[in-house]
XYZ file of C-alpha atoms in Angstrom:
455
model
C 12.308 -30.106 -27.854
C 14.970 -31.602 -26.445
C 14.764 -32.392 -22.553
C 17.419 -29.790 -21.273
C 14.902 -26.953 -22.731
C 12.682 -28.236 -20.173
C 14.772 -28.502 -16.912
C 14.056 -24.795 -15.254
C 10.056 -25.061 -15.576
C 9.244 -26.165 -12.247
C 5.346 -26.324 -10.532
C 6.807 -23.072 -8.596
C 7.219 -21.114 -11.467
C 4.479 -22.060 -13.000
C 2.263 -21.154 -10.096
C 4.142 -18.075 -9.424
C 3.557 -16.790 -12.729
C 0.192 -17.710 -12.375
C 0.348 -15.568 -9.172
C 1.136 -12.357 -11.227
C -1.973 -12.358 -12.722
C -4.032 -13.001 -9.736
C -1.577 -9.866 -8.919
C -2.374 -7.744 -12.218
C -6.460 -8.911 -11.725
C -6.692 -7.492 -8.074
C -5.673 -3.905 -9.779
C -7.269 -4.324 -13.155
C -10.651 -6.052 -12.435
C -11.493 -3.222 -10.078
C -11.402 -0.901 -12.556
C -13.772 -3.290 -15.320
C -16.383 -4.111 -13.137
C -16.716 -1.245 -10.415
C -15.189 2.000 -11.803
C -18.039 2.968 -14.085
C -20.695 2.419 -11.365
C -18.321 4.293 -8.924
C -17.830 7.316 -11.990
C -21.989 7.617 -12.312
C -22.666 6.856 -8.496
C -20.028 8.407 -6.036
C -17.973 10.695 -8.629
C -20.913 12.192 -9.874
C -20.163 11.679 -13.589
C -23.048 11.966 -16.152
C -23.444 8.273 -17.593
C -22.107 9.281 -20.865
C -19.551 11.284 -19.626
C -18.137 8.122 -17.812
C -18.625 5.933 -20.879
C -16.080 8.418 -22.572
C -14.129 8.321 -20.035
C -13.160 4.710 -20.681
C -13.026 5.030 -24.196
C -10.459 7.533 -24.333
C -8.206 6.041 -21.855
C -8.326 2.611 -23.117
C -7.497 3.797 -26.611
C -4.773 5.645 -24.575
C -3.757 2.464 -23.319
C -3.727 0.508 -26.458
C -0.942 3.122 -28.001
C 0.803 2.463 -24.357
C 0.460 -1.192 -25.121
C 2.555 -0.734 -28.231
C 4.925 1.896 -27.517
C 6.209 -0.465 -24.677
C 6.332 -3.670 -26.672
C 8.485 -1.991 -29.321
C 10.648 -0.332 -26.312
C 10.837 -4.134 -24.862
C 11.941 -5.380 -28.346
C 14.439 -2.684 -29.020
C 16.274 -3.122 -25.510
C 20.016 -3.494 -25.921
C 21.673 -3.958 -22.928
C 20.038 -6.967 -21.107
C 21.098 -7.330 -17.420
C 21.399 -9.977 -14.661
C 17.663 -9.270 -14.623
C 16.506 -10.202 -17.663
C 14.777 -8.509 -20.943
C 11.553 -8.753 -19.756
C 11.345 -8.839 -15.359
C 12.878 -5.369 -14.740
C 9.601 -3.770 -15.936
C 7.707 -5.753 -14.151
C 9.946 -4.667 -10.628
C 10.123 -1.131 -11.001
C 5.880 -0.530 -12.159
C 4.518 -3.207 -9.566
C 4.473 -0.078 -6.886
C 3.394 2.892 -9.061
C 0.938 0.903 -10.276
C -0.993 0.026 -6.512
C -0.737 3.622 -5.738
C -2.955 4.641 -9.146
C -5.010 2.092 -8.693
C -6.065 3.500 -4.806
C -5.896 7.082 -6.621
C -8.890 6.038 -9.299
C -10.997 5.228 -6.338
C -10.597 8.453 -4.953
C -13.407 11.291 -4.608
C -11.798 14.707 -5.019
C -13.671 17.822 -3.777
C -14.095 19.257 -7.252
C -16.296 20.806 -9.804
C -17.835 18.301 -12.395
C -15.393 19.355 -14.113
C -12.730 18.864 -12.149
C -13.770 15.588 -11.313
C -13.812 14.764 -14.981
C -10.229 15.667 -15.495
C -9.935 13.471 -12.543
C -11.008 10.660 -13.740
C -9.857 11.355 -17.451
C -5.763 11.957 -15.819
C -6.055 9.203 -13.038
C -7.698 6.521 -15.268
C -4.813 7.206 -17.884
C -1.887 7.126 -15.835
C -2.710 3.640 -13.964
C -3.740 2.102 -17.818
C -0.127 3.421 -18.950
C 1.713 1.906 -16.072
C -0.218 -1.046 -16.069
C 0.778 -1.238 -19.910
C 4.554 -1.194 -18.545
C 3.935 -4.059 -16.086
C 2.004 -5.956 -17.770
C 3.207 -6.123 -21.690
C 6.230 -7.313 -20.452
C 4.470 -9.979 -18.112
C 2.536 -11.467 -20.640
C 5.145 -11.420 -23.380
C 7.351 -13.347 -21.458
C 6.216 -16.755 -21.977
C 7.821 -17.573 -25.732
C 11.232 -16.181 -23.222
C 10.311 -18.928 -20.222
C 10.024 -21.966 -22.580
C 9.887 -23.247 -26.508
C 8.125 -26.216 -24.790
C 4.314 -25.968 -26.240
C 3.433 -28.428 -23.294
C 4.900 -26.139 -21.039
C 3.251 -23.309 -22.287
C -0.417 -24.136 -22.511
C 0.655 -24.827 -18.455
C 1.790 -21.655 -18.385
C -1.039 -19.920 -20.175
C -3.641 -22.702 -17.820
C -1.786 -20.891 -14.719
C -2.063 -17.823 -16.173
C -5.895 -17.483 -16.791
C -6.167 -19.715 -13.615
C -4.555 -16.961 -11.802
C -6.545 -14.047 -13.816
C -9.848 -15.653 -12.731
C -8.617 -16.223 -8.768
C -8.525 -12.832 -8.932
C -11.682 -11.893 -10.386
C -13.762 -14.394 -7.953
C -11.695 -12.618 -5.253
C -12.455 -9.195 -6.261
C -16.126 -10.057 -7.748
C -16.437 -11.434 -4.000
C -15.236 -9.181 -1.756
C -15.361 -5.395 -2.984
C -18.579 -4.924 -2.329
C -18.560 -5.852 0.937
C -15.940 -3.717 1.641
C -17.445 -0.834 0.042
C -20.691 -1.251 2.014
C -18.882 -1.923 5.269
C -18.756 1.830 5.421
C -21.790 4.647 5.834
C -20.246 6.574 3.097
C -19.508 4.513 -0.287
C -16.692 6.579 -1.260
C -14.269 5.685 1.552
C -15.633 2.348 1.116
C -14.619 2.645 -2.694
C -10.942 3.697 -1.728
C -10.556 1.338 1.445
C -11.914 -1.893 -0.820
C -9.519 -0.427 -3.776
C -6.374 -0.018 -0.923
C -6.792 -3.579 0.173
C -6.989 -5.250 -3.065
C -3.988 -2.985 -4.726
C -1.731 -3.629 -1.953
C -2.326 -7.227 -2.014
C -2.131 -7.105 -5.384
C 1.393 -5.591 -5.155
C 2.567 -8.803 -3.253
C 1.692 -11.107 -5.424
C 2.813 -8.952 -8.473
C 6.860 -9.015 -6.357
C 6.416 -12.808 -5.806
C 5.590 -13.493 -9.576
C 9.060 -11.627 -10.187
C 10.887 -13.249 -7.838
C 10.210 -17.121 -9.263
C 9.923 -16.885 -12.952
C 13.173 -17.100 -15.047
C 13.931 -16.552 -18.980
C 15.598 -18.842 -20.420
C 15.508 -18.138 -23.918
C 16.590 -14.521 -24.741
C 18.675 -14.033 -28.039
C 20.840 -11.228 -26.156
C 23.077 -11.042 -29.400
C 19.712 -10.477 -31.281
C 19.285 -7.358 -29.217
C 21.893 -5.329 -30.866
C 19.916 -5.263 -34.066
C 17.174 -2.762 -33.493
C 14.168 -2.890 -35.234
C 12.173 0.135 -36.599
C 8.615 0.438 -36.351
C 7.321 0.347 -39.837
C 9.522 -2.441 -40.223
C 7.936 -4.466 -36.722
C 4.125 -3.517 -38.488
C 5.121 -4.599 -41.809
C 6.234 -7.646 -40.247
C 3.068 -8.185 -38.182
C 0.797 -7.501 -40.940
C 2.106 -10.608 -42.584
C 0.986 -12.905 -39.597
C -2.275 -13.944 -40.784
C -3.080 -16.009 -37.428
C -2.117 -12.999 -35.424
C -4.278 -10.602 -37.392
C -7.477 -13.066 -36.998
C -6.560 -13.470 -33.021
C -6.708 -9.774 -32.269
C -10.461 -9.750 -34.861
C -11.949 -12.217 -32.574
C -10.306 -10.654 -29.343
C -12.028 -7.653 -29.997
C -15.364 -9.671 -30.118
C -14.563 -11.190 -26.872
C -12.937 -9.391 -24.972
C -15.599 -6.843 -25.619
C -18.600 -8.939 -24.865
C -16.857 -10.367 -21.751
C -16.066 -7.051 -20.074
C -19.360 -5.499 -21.026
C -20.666 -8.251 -18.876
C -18.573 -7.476 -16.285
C -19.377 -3.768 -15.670
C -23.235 -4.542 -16.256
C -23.241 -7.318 -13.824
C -23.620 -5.049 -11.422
C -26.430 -2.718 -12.459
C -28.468 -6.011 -13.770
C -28.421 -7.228 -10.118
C -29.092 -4.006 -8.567
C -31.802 -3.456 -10.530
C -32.877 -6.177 -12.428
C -32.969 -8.350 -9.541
C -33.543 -6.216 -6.686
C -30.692 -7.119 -5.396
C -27.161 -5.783 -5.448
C -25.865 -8.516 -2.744
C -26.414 -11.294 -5.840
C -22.998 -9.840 -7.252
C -20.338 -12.110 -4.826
C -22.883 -15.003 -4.901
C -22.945 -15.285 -8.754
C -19.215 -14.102 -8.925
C -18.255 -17.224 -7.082
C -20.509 -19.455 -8.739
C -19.858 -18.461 -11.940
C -15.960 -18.217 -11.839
C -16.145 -21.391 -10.219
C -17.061 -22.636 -13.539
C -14.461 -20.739 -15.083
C -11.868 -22.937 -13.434
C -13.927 -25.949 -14.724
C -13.737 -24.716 -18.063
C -9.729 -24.157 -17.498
C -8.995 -27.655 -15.973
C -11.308 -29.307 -19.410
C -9.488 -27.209 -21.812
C -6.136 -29.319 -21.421
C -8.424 -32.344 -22.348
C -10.576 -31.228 -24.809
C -7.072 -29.641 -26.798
C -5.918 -33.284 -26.956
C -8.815 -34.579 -28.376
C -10.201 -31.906 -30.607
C -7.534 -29.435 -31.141
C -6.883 -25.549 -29.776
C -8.762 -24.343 -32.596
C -12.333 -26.534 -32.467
C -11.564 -26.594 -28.433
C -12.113 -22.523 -28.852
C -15.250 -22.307 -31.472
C -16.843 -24.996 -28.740
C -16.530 -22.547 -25.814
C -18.219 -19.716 -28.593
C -20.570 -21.609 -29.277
C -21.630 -22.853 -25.183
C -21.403 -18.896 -24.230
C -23.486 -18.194 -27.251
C -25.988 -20.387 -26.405
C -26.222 -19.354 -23.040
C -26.006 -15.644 -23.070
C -28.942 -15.917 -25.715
C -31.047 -17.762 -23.906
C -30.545 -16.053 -20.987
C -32.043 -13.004 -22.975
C -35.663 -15.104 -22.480
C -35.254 -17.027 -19.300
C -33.147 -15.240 -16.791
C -36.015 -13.622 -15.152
C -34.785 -15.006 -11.264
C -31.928 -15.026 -9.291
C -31.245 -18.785 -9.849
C -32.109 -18.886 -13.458
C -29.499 -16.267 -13.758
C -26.918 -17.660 -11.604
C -27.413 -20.955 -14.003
C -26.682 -19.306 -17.458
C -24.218 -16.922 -16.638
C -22.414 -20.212 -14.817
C -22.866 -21.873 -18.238
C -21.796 -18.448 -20.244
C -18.350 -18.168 -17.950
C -18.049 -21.788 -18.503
C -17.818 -21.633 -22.512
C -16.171 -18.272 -22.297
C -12.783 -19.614 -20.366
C -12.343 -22.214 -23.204
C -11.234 -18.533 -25.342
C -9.677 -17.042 -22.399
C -7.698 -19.882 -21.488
C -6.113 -20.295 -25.127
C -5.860 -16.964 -26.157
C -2.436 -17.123 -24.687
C -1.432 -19.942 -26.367
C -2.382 -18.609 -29.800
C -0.410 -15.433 -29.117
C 2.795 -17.471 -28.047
C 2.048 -19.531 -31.534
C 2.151 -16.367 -33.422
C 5.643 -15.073 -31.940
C 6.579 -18.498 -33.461
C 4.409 -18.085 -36.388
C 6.021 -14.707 -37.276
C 9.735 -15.336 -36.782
C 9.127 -18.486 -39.383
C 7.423 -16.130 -41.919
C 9.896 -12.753 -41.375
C 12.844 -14.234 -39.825
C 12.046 -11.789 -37.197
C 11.059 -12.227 -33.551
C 9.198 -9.868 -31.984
C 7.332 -11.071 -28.429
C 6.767 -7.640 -27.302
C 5.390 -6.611 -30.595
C 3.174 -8.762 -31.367
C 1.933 -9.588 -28.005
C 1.700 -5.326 -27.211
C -0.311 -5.182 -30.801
C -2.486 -8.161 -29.379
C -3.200 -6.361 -25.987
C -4.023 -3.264 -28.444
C -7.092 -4.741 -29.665
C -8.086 -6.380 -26.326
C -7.744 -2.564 -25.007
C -9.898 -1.206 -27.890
C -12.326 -3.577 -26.988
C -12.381 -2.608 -23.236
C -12.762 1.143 -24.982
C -15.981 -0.143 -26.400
C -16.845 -2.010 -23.639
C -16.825 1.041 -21.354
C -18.355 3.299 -23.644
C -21.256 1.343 -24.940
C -22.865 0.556 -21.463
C -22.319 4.208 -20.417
C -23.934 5.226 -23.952
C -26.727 3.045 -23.673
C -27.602 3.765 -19.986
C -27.793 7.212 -20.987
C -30.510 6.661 -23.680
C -32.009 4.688 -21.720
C -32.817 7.243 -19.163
C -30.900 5.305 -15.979
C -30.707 7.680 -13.553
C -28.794 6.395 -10.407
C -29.852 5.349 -7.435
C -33.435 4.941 -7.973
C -35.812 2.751 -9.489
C -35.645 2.092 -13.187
C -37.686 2.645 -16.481
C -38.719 -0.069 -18.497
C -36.490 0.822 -21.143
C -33.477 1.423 -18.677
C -33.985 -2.328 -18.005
C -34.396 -3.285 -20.867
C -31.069 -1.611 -21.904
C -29.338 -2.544 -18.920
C -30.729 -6.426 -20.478
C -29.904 -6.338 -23.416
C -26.264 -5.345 -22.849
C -25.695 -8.202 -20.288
C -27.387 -10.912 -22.732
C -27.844 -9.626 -26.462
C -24.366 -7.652 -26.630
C -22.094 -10.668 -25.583
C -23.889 -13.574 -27.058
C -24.063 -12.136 -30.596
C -20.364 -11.212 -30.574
C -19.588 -15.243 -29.213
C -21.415 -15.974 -32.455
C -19.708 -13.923 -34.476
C -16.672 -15.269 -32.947
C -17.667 -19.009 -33.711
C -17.418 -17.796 -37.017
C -14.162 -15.983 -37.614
C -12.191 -18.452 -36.007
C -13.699 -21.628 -37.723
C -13.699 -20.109 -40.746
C -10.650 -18.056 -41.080
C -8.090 -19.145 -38.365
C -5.942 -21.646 -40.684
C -2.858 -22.118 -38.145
C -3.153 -26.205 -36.985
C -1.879 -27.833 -34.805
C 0.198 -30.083 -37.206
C 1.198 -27.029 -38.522
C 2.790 -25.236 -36.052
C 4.726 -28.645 -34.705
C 5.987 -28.521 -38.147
C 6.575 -24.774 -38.482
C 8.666 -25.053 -34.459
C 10.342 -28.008 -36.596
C 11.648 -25.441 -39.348
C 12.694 -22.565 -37.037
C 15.016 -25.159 -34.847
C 16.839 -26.034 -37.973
C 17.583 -22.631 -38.772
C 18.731 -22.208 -35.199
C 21.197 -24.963 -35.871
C 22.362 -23.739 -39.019
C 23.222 -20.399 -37.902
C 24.994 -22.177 -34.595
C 27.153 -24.167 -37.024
């Protein structure tokens, strides 16, 4: 990469796009960790019921996901603003106001709430899709530098876990500020969306594209010819196997979190304590991965943080029978986990690469939209298992717990996440085959052709 590629990435834009997803967290995170507890305990909604409720919508989203990346890649006429930032201007406001409406308690019927939750849920997941497919597939856009974009992926998941110790931290006390828990749910939702909002605007005000092929725009691409395309990228196809493992297990943990402290531990004020401590960890985790990727490699750095999450949600199965002991492991278990986090968005970047060498075609929006598709399928699961389980289970809100309600409510913080890091551990080191010296060779390649057509 020549040093002119490099000029525009400055620490500002960096953090600033690091900023967005502190931004996209304050709105999204509320709705992983809290909304199912605020569907079975202030809505009203039958556990099961709310378990569907996020498995329908998130499918719904993961459609979204796609329909926008192939809109993004299909866009002719690219302005003053960019290919990628005006989507990111015109959702940042719709998207704050659905994410105060979810929170919301509506004087209905069970029914009515359900449609409620079913119609609110699904429009905030479909704008969030419009914001945020274009957010994330922006980096290949910002820089061809890989340097440069492991920063930018660093800030990224930096930023996305600033803003779940944030909202891990302070929801709850904003929700219990209040005598009744839903205005507290709406207030604490209000204050994080608009704040979110800011921080969405000052992401698009500071980032800049560089690299968009505007003559490239004129030639549209179909859909079955963007899937036939993806289907060929082998590294992409294994990336989107292993984020459904992960992303799965990690937000599973995330909405149990919650009921494991409440009743598990007696405790429901444990929930900012270990959400600081634990995303603490997480930007550990993010400052070794930089480190680690020089030494090792992306691809042993990632099966390393598998295998320390593995470890630790499996123990924590036996031993997590205390506050501390479970503040310890679940440090340990965010720890390993942010080594994936962190370089998922790296891998996706190489794959934009990775594709365009095998197709001759260069889809970001596609191919990251089709990666957010499986991370969307496995929030699906990972709302509708907990809710499913619960159910079984016999949890009944509100009051103390069965045995077997806490044993499911266990098992699904410690048993569900740590067998799908193993599982994990073994796709990638198996079956990921995209190195390092690879891809240097394959950005090698895809420069010449550059040149050639230039010439």
């Amino acid at each position: 990469m020549g040093a002119g590629l490099n000029k525009g990435i400055t620490l500002k834009e960096k953090i600033s796009y690091g900023l967005g997803d502190v931004g996209n967290n304050f709105l999204f995170d509320m709705g992983q960790i809290y909304l199912l507890k605020f569907y079975t305990d202030s809505l009203g909604l039958p556990a099961t019921t709310a378990g569907l409720v996020f498995l329908v919508t998130k499918l719904w989203d993961g459609f979204a996901d796609l329909a926008v990346g192939t809109w993004i890649d299909n866009r002719k006429n690219i302005g003053k603003r960019g290919k990628f930032r005006p989507f990111m201007l015109y959702a940042a406001l719709p998207l704050s106001l659905m994410t105060v409406v979810s929170f919301t308690t509506p004087d209905f019927d069970l029914t009515g709430r359900t449609v409620w939750a079913f119609a609110t849920y699904m429009t905030f997941g479909t704008v969030y899709s419009i914001f945020n497919i274009p957010y994330g597939s922006m980096i290949p856009a910002m820089t061809r530098n890989t340097v440069e974009r492991s920063d930018l992926a660093s800030m990224r998941w930096a930023g996305a876990n600033t803003g779940l110790l944030l909202t891990t931290v302070g929801f709850m006390p904003i929700v219990t500020a209040f005598d009744n828990m839903q205005t507290g749910y709406t207030v604490a939702a209000a204050v994080f969306a608009f704040a979110g909002l800011a921080l969405q605007l000052t992401c698009y005000a500071n980032v800049k594209e560089r690299h968009v092929d505007v003559k490239r725009q004129k030639e549209q691409i179909s859909l079955k010819v963007g899937f036939a395309s993806i289907f060929r990228n082998m590294p992409l196809l294994v990336l989107c196997l292993v984020n459904l493992f992960t992303f799965s297990a990690f937000n599973v943990k995330l909405a149990v979190q919650v009921y494991y402290c409440q009743y598990s531990l007696n405790d429901i004020n444990i929930v900012p304590y270990m959400g600081f401590f634990s995303i603490l960890c997480v930007f550990i985790g993010v400052a070794f991965v930089p480190l680690s990727v020089r030494r090792t490699g992306k691809k042993m750095t990632y099966v390393l943080g598998c295998l320390i999450w593995a470890i630790a949600d499996l123990s924590a199965w036996f031993l997590a029978n205390d506050t501390f002991d479970f503040i310890v492991l679940s440090c340990v278990a965010f720890f390993g986990s942010s080594f994936i986090n962190t370089l998922n968005w790296v891998f996706v970047s190489d794959a934009v690469e990775f594709g365009e060498w095998k197709t001759g075609k260069r889809l970001e929006g596609l191919v990251y939209s089709f990666f957010t598709f499986f991370r969307k399928f496995s929030q699906a699961i990972a709302g509708f298992i907990p809710g499913v389980v619960l159910a079984v289970a016999g949890y009944i809100p509100n009051q103390e717990q069965t045995s077997a309600a806490l044993t499911g409510i266990r098992g699904l913080m410690f048993i569900y996440p740590g067998v799908l890091a193993v599982a994990t551990f073994i796709v990638m080191l198996f079956c990921y085959k995209l190195s390092d010296k690879r891809y240097n060779e394959i950005i090698g390649e895809l420069a010449q052709r550059r040149n050639r057509k230039v010439q």
